[in-house]
Amino acid sequence: VREALALTARPEVISFAAGLPAPELFDGEGLRASYDHVLATEPHRVLQYAASTGDPALRGIVGARLAAGGLDADPGRILITTGAQQALALVSIAMLEPGDVVLVEEPTYVAALDCFAHVDARAVPVPTDDHGMVTDALDDLVCEHRPKMVYLVPNFQNPAGHTLPAERRETVAAVAAERGLWVVEDDPYGDLRYRGEPVPWIASLPDAADRTVLLGSFSKILAPGLRLGWMHAPPTVYAACLAAKQVLDLHTSTLDQAAAAHYLAQGRLDSRLDLLRTAYGERCDTLLRALPDALPEGSTWTVPEGGMFVWVRLPEGYDATALLPQAVAHDVAYVPGTPFFAGVPDPGTLRLSFTTNTPADIAEGVRRLAEVLRPQSGGG
Ligand SMILES: Cc1ncc(COP(=O)(O)O)c(C=O)c1O
């Protein structure tokens, strides 16, 4: 992914590679006003060391958002983290021993695989379809591999874009309860829904409430540069993650938390979310409309209800990694799917991110992609 990101540097490249929010949609003015406000009114507090658990106002706002989403949230179990990435790292450090098994969606978020590998845990893939993890397979895999935890991105998954239906979430919760598994539910994209109805968090299901760690982020809805994320965790996990956070960075930036809390308390997020959903929804639709004419016959792709990603599976014989240099020569980029696999990778897969390009650029980018992918469709 890092290599692919480097390819986006040339301005003439239309990149579907980077999983970034659209920079022109950041509310720079609004955030600057909040930074000004907290620095003007509370400089002694916001420039000082602070509690490891996080800014009380920000924890309260996260708790209220969780409650609005149907989770019986306890603000005392909310830990503010330096991005959801730190939350994932804390969970890995605090909960996993070398050799422990983590069940993951196949494909899954590559930096989660990095976290598990970093603590010498073993990621075991669970098959997915257009609706995410195939939970029929879950109980057998649990009996076979004796995992300590299952890790999922249930809404608009990275990289595959799919959303786990309510019945499958209930199965995950039931298997976790019966077999004594921890569930790590990573939901940085849940607010970015463009169609369909929200599905309850696994963390909100009675079976899973005491064994699910829910992770969230302000990266995709406010700005990733703030590095603000959070976790809502059962007490024992919370205590272990808090201890790990104290070792790593004492606490997340007091100033950034205070500015974000001030911004959110103004009630400005809802109108920002409307703006993001409208713009990203249009970009998503533009990509989905263009793909059928651009991809070789026999290709399949996900139709996301939100988030940032469409996952493409090219027909047998195509290798998305091998084709990438040709794509870049045609001034278009994507991320090959291979790094997202915990098991045997499917070389014909690739991830397209639709958030950072205008509809016109998306249409042109897909046209360039077709120049690379279509000529081969006749020759196999
Ligand atoms: C599934 C998933 N989890 C976690 C993260 C990390 O987000 P953050 O910027 O909050 O660290 C990302 C970022 O792309 C992601 O896609």
PDB file of N, CA, C and O and ligand atoms in Angstrom, residues 19-20 81-88 108-112 151-153 155-159 186-189 215-220 223-225 227-230 308-309 351, ligand 1:
ATOM      1  N   GLY A  19      -6.450   5.430   0.312  1.00  0.00           N
ATOM      2  CA  GLY A  19      -7.698   5.437   1.076  1.00  0.00           C
ATOM      3  C   GLY A  19      -7.799   6.687   1.922  1.00  0.00           C
ATOM      4  O   GLY A  19      -7.889   6.608   3.144  1.00  0.00           O
ATOM      5  N   LEU A  20      -7.796   7.842   1.249  1.00  0.00           N
ATOM      6  CA  LEU A  20      -7.780   9.114   1.994  1.00  0.00           C
ATOM      7  C   LEU A  20      -9.121   9.825   1.869  1.00  0.00           C
ATOM      8  O   LEU A  20      -9.791   9.706   0.844  1.00  0.00           O
ATOM      9  N   THR A  81      -7.857   7.436  21.724  1.00  0.00           N
ATOM     10  CA  THR A  81      -6.576   6.919  21.218  1.00  0.00           C
ATOM     11  C   THR A  81      -6.035   7.821  20.117  1.00  0.00           C
ATOM     12  O   THR A  81      -6.763   8.639  19.563  1.00  0.00           O
ATOM     13  N   THR A  82      -4.774   7.634  19.823  1.00  0.00           N
ATOM     14  CA  THR A  82      -4.127   8.409  18.764  1.00  0.00           C
ATOM     15  C   THR A  82      -4.438   7.713  17.434  1.00  0.00           C
ATOM     16  O   THR A  82      -3.632   6.948  16.903  1.00  0.00           O
ATOM     17  N   GLY A  83      -5.648   7.958  16.944  1.00  0.00           N
ATOM     18  CA  GLY A  83      -6.172   7.247  15.774  1.00  0.00           C
ATOM     19  C   GLY A  83      -6.673   5.863  16.169  1.00  0.00           C
ATOM     20  O   GLY A  83      -6.260   5.306  17.204  1.00  0.00           O
ATOM     21  N   ALA A  84      -7.580   5.326  15.348  1.00  0.00           N
ATOM     22  CA  ALA A  84      -8.036   3.954  15.578  1.00  0.00           C
ATOM     23  C   ALA A  84      -6.873   2.977  15.408  1.00  0.00           C
ATOM     24  O   ALA A  84      -6.883   1.882  15.974  1.00  0.00           O
ATOM     25  N   GLN A  85      -5.859   3.404  14.640  1.00  0.00           N
ATOM     26  CA  GLN A  85      -4.690   2.534  14.458  1.00  0.00           C
ATOM     27  C   GLN A  85      -4.030   2.247  15.802  1.00  0.00           C
ATOM     28  O   GLN A  85      -3.615   1.117  16.067  1.00  0.00           O
ATOM     29  N   GLN A  86      -3.939   3.271  16.666  1.00  0.00           N
ATOM     30  CA  GLN A  86      -3.362   3.010  17.985  1.00  0.00           C
ATOM     31  C   GLN A  86      -4.266   2.083  18.789  1.00  0.00           C
ATOM     32  O   GLN A  86      -3.774   1.218  19.526  1.00  0.00           O
ATOM     33  N   ALA A  87      -5.568   2.243  18.633  1.00  0.00           N
ATOM     34  CA  ALA A  87      -6.485   1.357  19.360  1.00  0.00           C
ATOM     35  C   ALA A  87      -6.232  -0.100  18.956  1.00  0.00           C
ATOM     36  O   ALA A  87      -6.194  -1.002  19.807  1.00  0.00           O
ATOM     37  N   LEU A  88      -6.025  -0.303  17.658  1.00  0.00           N
ATOM     38  CA  LEU A  88      -5.737  -1.662  17.174  1.00  0.00           C
ATOM     39  C   LEU A  88      -4.412  -2.186  17.740  1.00  0.00           C
ATOM     40  O   LEU A  88      -4.302  -3.356  18.126  1.00  0.00           O
ATOM     41  N   THR A 108      -8.647  -8.522   4.469  1.00  0.00           N
ATOM     42  CA  THR A 108      -8.864  -7.653   5.629  1.00  0.00           C
ATOM     43  C   THR A 108      -7.950  -6.438   5.564  1.00  0.00           C
ATOM     44  O   THR A 108      -7.109  -6.302   4.657  1.00  0.00           O
ATOM     45  N   TYR A 109      -8.135  -5.540   6.545  1.00  0.00           N
ATOM     46  CA  TYR A 109      -7.361  -4.296   6.636  1.00  0.00           C
ATOM     47  C   TYR A 109      -5.891  -4.639   6.878  1.00  0.00           C
ATOM     48  O   TYR A 109      -5.547  -5.290   7.875  1.00  0.00           O
ATOM     49  N   VAL A 110      -5.047  -4.178   5.972  1.00  0.00           N
ATOM     50  CA  VAL A 110      -3.666  -4.647   5.970  1.00  0.00           C
ATOM     51  C   VAL A 110      -2.917  -4.225   7.239  1.00  0.00           C
ATOM     52  O   VAL A 110      -2.090  -4.986   7.769  1.00  0.00           O
ATOM     53  N   ALA A 111      -3.207  -3.034   7.764  1.00  0.00           N
ATOM     54  CA  ALA A 111      -2.483  -2.581   8.956  1.00  0.00           C
ATOM     55  C   ALA A 111      -2.949  -3.310  10.223  1.00  0.00           C
ATOM     56  O   ALA A 111      -2.241  -3.298  11.235  1.00  0.00           O
ATOM     57  N   ALA A 112      -4.124  -3.945  10.162  1.00  0.00           N
ATOM     58  CA  ALA A 112      -4.507  -4.822  11.281  1.00  0.00           C
ATOM     59  C   ALA A 112      -3.652  -6.081  11.226  1.00  0.00           C
ATOM     60  O   ALA A 112      -3.163  -6.557  12.264  1.00  0.00           O
ATOM     61  N   TYR A 151     -11.507 -10.507  14.448  1.00  0.00           N
ATOM     62  CA  TYR A 151     -11.392  -9.093  14.063  1.00  0.00           C
ATOM     63  C   TYR A 151     -12.226  -8.854  12.809  1.00  0.00           C
ATOM     64  O   TYR A 151     -12.063  -9.575  11.815  1.00  0.00           O
ATOM     65  N   LEU A 152     -13.120  -7.864  12.880  1.00  0.00           N
ATOM     66  CA  LEU A 152     -13.955  -7.563  11.710  1.00  0.00           C
ATOM     67  C   LEU A 152     -14.086  -6.051  11.493  1.00  0.00           C
ATOM     68  O   LEU A 152     -14.051  -5.280  12.452  1.00  0.00           O
ATOM     69  N   VAL A 153     -14.294  -5.696  10.237  1.00  0.00           N
ATOM     70  CA  VAL A 153     -14.694  -4.331   9.867  1.00  0.00           C
ATOM     71  C   VAL A 153     -16.085  -4.484   9.266  1.00  0.00           C
ATOM     72  O   VAL A 153     -16.233  -4.721   8.071  1.00  0.00           O
ATOM     73  N   ASN A 155     -18.757  -2.554   8.720  1.00  0.00           N
ATOM     74  CA  ASN A 155     -19.407  -1.570   7.838  1.00  0.00           C
ATOM     75  C   ASN A 155     -18.463  -1.120   6.738  1.00  0.00           C
ATOM     76  O   ASN A 155     -17.394  -0.568   7.016  1.00  0.00           O
ATOM     77  N   PHE A 156     -18.876  -1.349   5.469  1.00  0.00           N
ATOM     78  CA  PHE A 156     -18.146  -0.822   4.304  1.00  0.00           C
ATOM     79  C   PHE A 156     -16.654  -1.141   4.428  1.00  0.00           C
ATOM     80  O   PHE A 156     -15.798  -0.272   4.424  1.00  0.00           O
ATOM     81  N   GLN A 157     -16.399  -2.404   4.488  1.00  0.00           N
ATOM     82  CA  GLN A 157     -15.092  -2.908   4.903  1.00  0.00           C
ATOM     83  C   GLN A 157     -13.948  -2.375   4.051  1.00  0.00           C
ATOM     84  O   GLN A 157     -14.118  -2.148   2.838  1.00  0.00           O
ATOM     85  N   ASN A 158     -12.813  -2.205   4.670  1.00  0.00           N
ATOM     86  CA  ASN A 158     -11.558  -1.943   3.982  1.00  0.00           C
ATOM     87  C   ASN A 158     -10.807  -3.272   3.917  1.00  0.00           C
ATOM     88  O   ASN A 158     -10.495  -3.820   4.973  1.00  0.00           O
ATOM     89  N   PRO A 159     -10.575  -3.826   2.734  1.00  0.00           N
ATOM     90  CA  PRO A 159     -10.641  -3.217   1.413  1.00  0.00           C
ATOM     91  C   PRO A 159     -11.915  -3.514   0.617  1.00  0.00           C
ATOM     92  O   PRO A 159     -12.098  -2.931  -0.444  1.00  0.00           O
ATOM     93  N   ASP A 186     -14.114  -3.091  14.288  1.00  0.00           N
ATOM     94  CA  ASP A 186     -13.400  -1.882  13.870  1.00  0.00           C
ATOM     95  C   ASP A 186     -14.307  -1.109  12.907  1.00  0.00           C
ATOM     96  O   ASP A 186     -14.594  -1.578  11.810  1.00  0.00           O
ATOM     97  N   ASP A 187     -14.754   0.081  13.328  1.00  0.00           N
ATOM     98  CA  ASP A 187     -15.791   0.761  12.546  1.00  0.00           C
ATOM     99  C   ASP A 187     -15.442   2.219  12.222  1.00  0.00           C
ATOM    100  O   ASP A 187     -16.146   3.141  12.629  1.00  0.00           O
ATOM    101  N   PRO A 188     -14.376   2.443  11.449  1.00  0.00           N
ATOM    102  CA  PRO A 188     -14.051   3.834  11.128  1.00  0.00           C
ATOM    103  C   PRO A 188     -14.947   4.452  10.057  1.00  0.00           C
ATOM    104  O   PRO A 188     -14.939   5.663   9.873  1.00  0.00           O
ATOM    105  N   TYR A 189     -15.709   3.614   9.331  1.00  0.00           N
ATOM    106  CA  TYR A 189     -16.468   4.125   8.174  1.00  0.00           C
ATOM    107  C   TYR A 189     -17.974   4.202   8.405  1.00  0.00           C
ATOM    108  O   TYR A 189     -18.701   4.657   7.532  1.00  0.00           O
ATOM    109  N   LEU A 215     -14.070  -0.171  18.006  1.00  0.00           N
ATOM    110  CA  LEU A 215     -13.090   0.874  17.686  1.00  0.00           C
ATOM    111  C   LEU A 215     -13.699   1.874  16.716  1.00  0.00           C
ATOM    112  O   LEU A 215     -14.439   1.493  15.801  1.00  0.00           O
ATOM    113  N   GLY A 216     -13.369   3.141  16.907  1.00  0.00           N
ATOM    114  CA  GLY A 216     -13.864   4.174  15.999  1.00  0.00           C
ATOM    115  C   GLY A 216     -12.807   5.240  15.760  1.00  0.00           C
ATOM    116  O   GLY A 216     -11.739   5.225  16.388  1.00  0.00           O
ATOM    117  N   SER A 217     -13.134   6.166  14.860  1.00  0.00           N
ATOM    118  CA  SER A 217     -12.127   7.128  14.420  1.00  0.00           C
ATOM    119  C   SER A 217     -12.778   8.420  13.973  1.00  0.00           C
ATOM    120  O   SER A 217     -13.890   8.414  13.437  1.00  0.00           O
ATOM    121  N   PHE A 218     -12.074   9.532  14.168  1.00  0.00           N
ATOM    122  CA  PHE A 218     -12.504  10.793  13.576  1.00  0.00           C
ATOM    123  C   PHE A 218     -11.792  11.065  12.255  1.00  0.00           C
ATOM    124  O   PHE A 218     -11.983  12.110  11.641  1.00  0.00           O
ATOM    125  N   SER A 219     -10.955  10.126  11.807  1.00  0.00           N
ATOM    126  CA  SER A 219     -10.149  10.362  10.600  1.00  0.00           C
ATOM    127  C   SER A 219     -10.999  10.552   9.361  1.00  0.00           C
ATOM    128  O   SER A 219     -10.711  11.400   8.521  1.00  0.00           O
ATOM    129  N   LYS A 220     -12.010   9.716   9.207  1.00  0.00           N
ATOM    130  CA  LYS A 220     -12.753   9.741   7.946  1.00  0.00           C
ATOM    131  C   LYS A 220     -13.864  10.783   7.955  1.00  0.00           C
ATOM    132  O   LYS A 220     -14.386  11.135   6.909  1.00  0.00           O
ATOM    133  N   ALA A 223     -10.858  14.689  10.131  1.00  0.00           N
ATOM    134  CA  ALA A 223      -9.572  14.829   9.440  1.00  0.00           C
ATOM    135  C   ALA A 223      -8.592  13.810  10.029  1.00  0.00           C
ATOM    136  O   ALA A 223      -8.442  13.749  11.254  1.00  0.00           O
ATOM    137  N   PRO A 224      -7.918  13.040   9.188  1.00  0.00           N
ATOM    138  CA  PRO A 224      -6.978  12.043   9.712  1.00  0.00           C
ATOM    139  C   PRO A 224      -5.760  12.664  10.391  1.00  0.00           C
ATOM    140  O   PRO A 224      -5.153  12.057  11.263  1.00  0.00           O
ATOM    141  N   GLY A 225      -5.427  13.926   9.989  1.00  0.00           N
ATOM    142  CA  GLY A 225      -4.269  14.582  10.592  1.00  0.00           C
ATOM    143  C   GLY A 225      -4.453  14.857  12.076  1.00  0.00           C
ATOM    144  O   GLY A 225      -3.468  15.071  12.794  1.00  0.00           O
ATOM    145  N   ARG A 227      -5.412  12.675  14.131  1.00  0.00           N
ATOM    146  CA  ARG A 227      -5.049  11.417  14.794  1.00  0.00           C
ATOM    147  C   ARG A 227      -5.911  11.190  16.045  1.00  0.00           C
ATOM    148  O   ARG A 227      -5.387  11.007  17.159  1.00  0.00           O
ATOM    149  N   LEU A 228      -7.193  11.195  15.864  1.00  0.00           N
ATOM    150  CA  LEU A 228      -8.104  10.953  16.983  1.00  0.00           C
ATOM    151  C   LEU A 228      -8.984   9.738  16.708  1.00  0.00           C
ATOM    152  O   LEU A 228      -9.708   9.706  15.707  1.00  0.00           O
ATOM    153  N   GLY A 229      -8.883   8.773  17.590  1.00  0.00           N
ATOM    154  CA  GLY A 229      -9.737   7.598  17.534  1.00  0.00           C
ATOM    155  C   GLY A 229     -10.175   7.239  18.944  1.00  0.00           C
ATOM    156  O   GLY A 229      -9.890   7.977  19.901  1.00  0.00           O
ATOM    157  N   TRP A 230     -10.869   6.134  19.067  1.00  0.00           N
ATOM    158  CA  TRP A 230     -11.356   5.738  20.400  1.00  0.00           C
ATOM    159  C   TRP A 230     -11.651   4.247  20.433  1.00  0.00           C
ATOM    160  O   TRP A 230     -11.780   3.609  19.375  1.00  0.00           O
ATOM    161  N   MET A 308     -15.448   3.920   1.441  1.00  0.00           N
ATOM    162  CA  MET A 308     -14.515   4.496   0.467  1.00  0.00           C
ATOM    163  C   MET A 308     -14.106   3.553  -0.648  1.00  0.00           C
ATOM    164  O   MET A 308     -13.382   3.975  -1.550  1.00  0.00           O
ATOM    165  N   PHE A 309     -14.509   2.271  -0.573  1.00  0.00           N
ATOM    166  CA  PHE A 309     -13.831   1.289  -1.423  1.00  0.00           C
ATOM    167  C   PHE A 309     -14.764   0.393  -2.232  1.00  0.00           C
ATOM    168  O   PHE A 309     -15.808  -0.045  -1.742  1.00  0.00           O
ATOM    169  N   ARG A 351      -8.157  -2.981  -5.197  1.00  0.00           N
ATOM    170  CA  ARG A 351      -9.038  -2.061  -4.460  1.00  0.00           C
ATOM    171  C   ARG A 351      -9.063  -0.702  -5.139  1.00  0.00           C
ATOM    172  O   ARG A 351      -8.002  -0.147  -5.459  1.00  0.00           O
TER     173      ARG A 351
HETATM  174  C1  LIG B   1     -10.375  -0.598   8.923  1.00  0.00           C
HETATM  175  C2  LIG B   1      -9.509   0.499   9.446  1.00  0.00           C
HETATM  176  N1  LIG B   1      -9.207   0.518  10.746  1.00  0.00           N
HETATM  177  C3  LIG B   1      -8.432   1.485  11.261  1.00  0.00           C
HETATM  178  C4  LIG B   1      -7.914   2.492  10.473  1.00  0.00           C
HETATM  179  C5  LIG B   1      -7.020   3.522  11.098  1.00  0.00           C
HETATM  180  O1  LIG B   1      -7.653   4.749  11.198  1.00  0.00           O
HETATM  181  P1  LIG B   1      -7.040   5.978  12.002  1.00  0.00           P
HETATM  182  O2  LIG B   1      -6.733   7.038  10.996  1.00  0.00           O
HETATM  183  O3  LIG B   1      -8.118   6.402  12.935  1.00  0.00           O
HETATM  184  O4  LIG B   1      -5.823   5.535  12.722  1.00  0.00           O
HETATM  185  C6  LIG B   1      -8.189   2.506   9.112  1.00  0.00           C
HETATM  186  C7  LIG B   1      -7.616   3.533   8.237  1.00  0.00           C
HETATM  187  O5  LIG B   1      -7.660   3.503   7.041  1.00  0.00           O
HETATM  188  C8  LIG B   1      -9.018   1.477   8.578  1.00  0.00           C
HETATM  189  O6  LIG B   1      -9.333   1.419   7.279  1.00  0.00           O
END
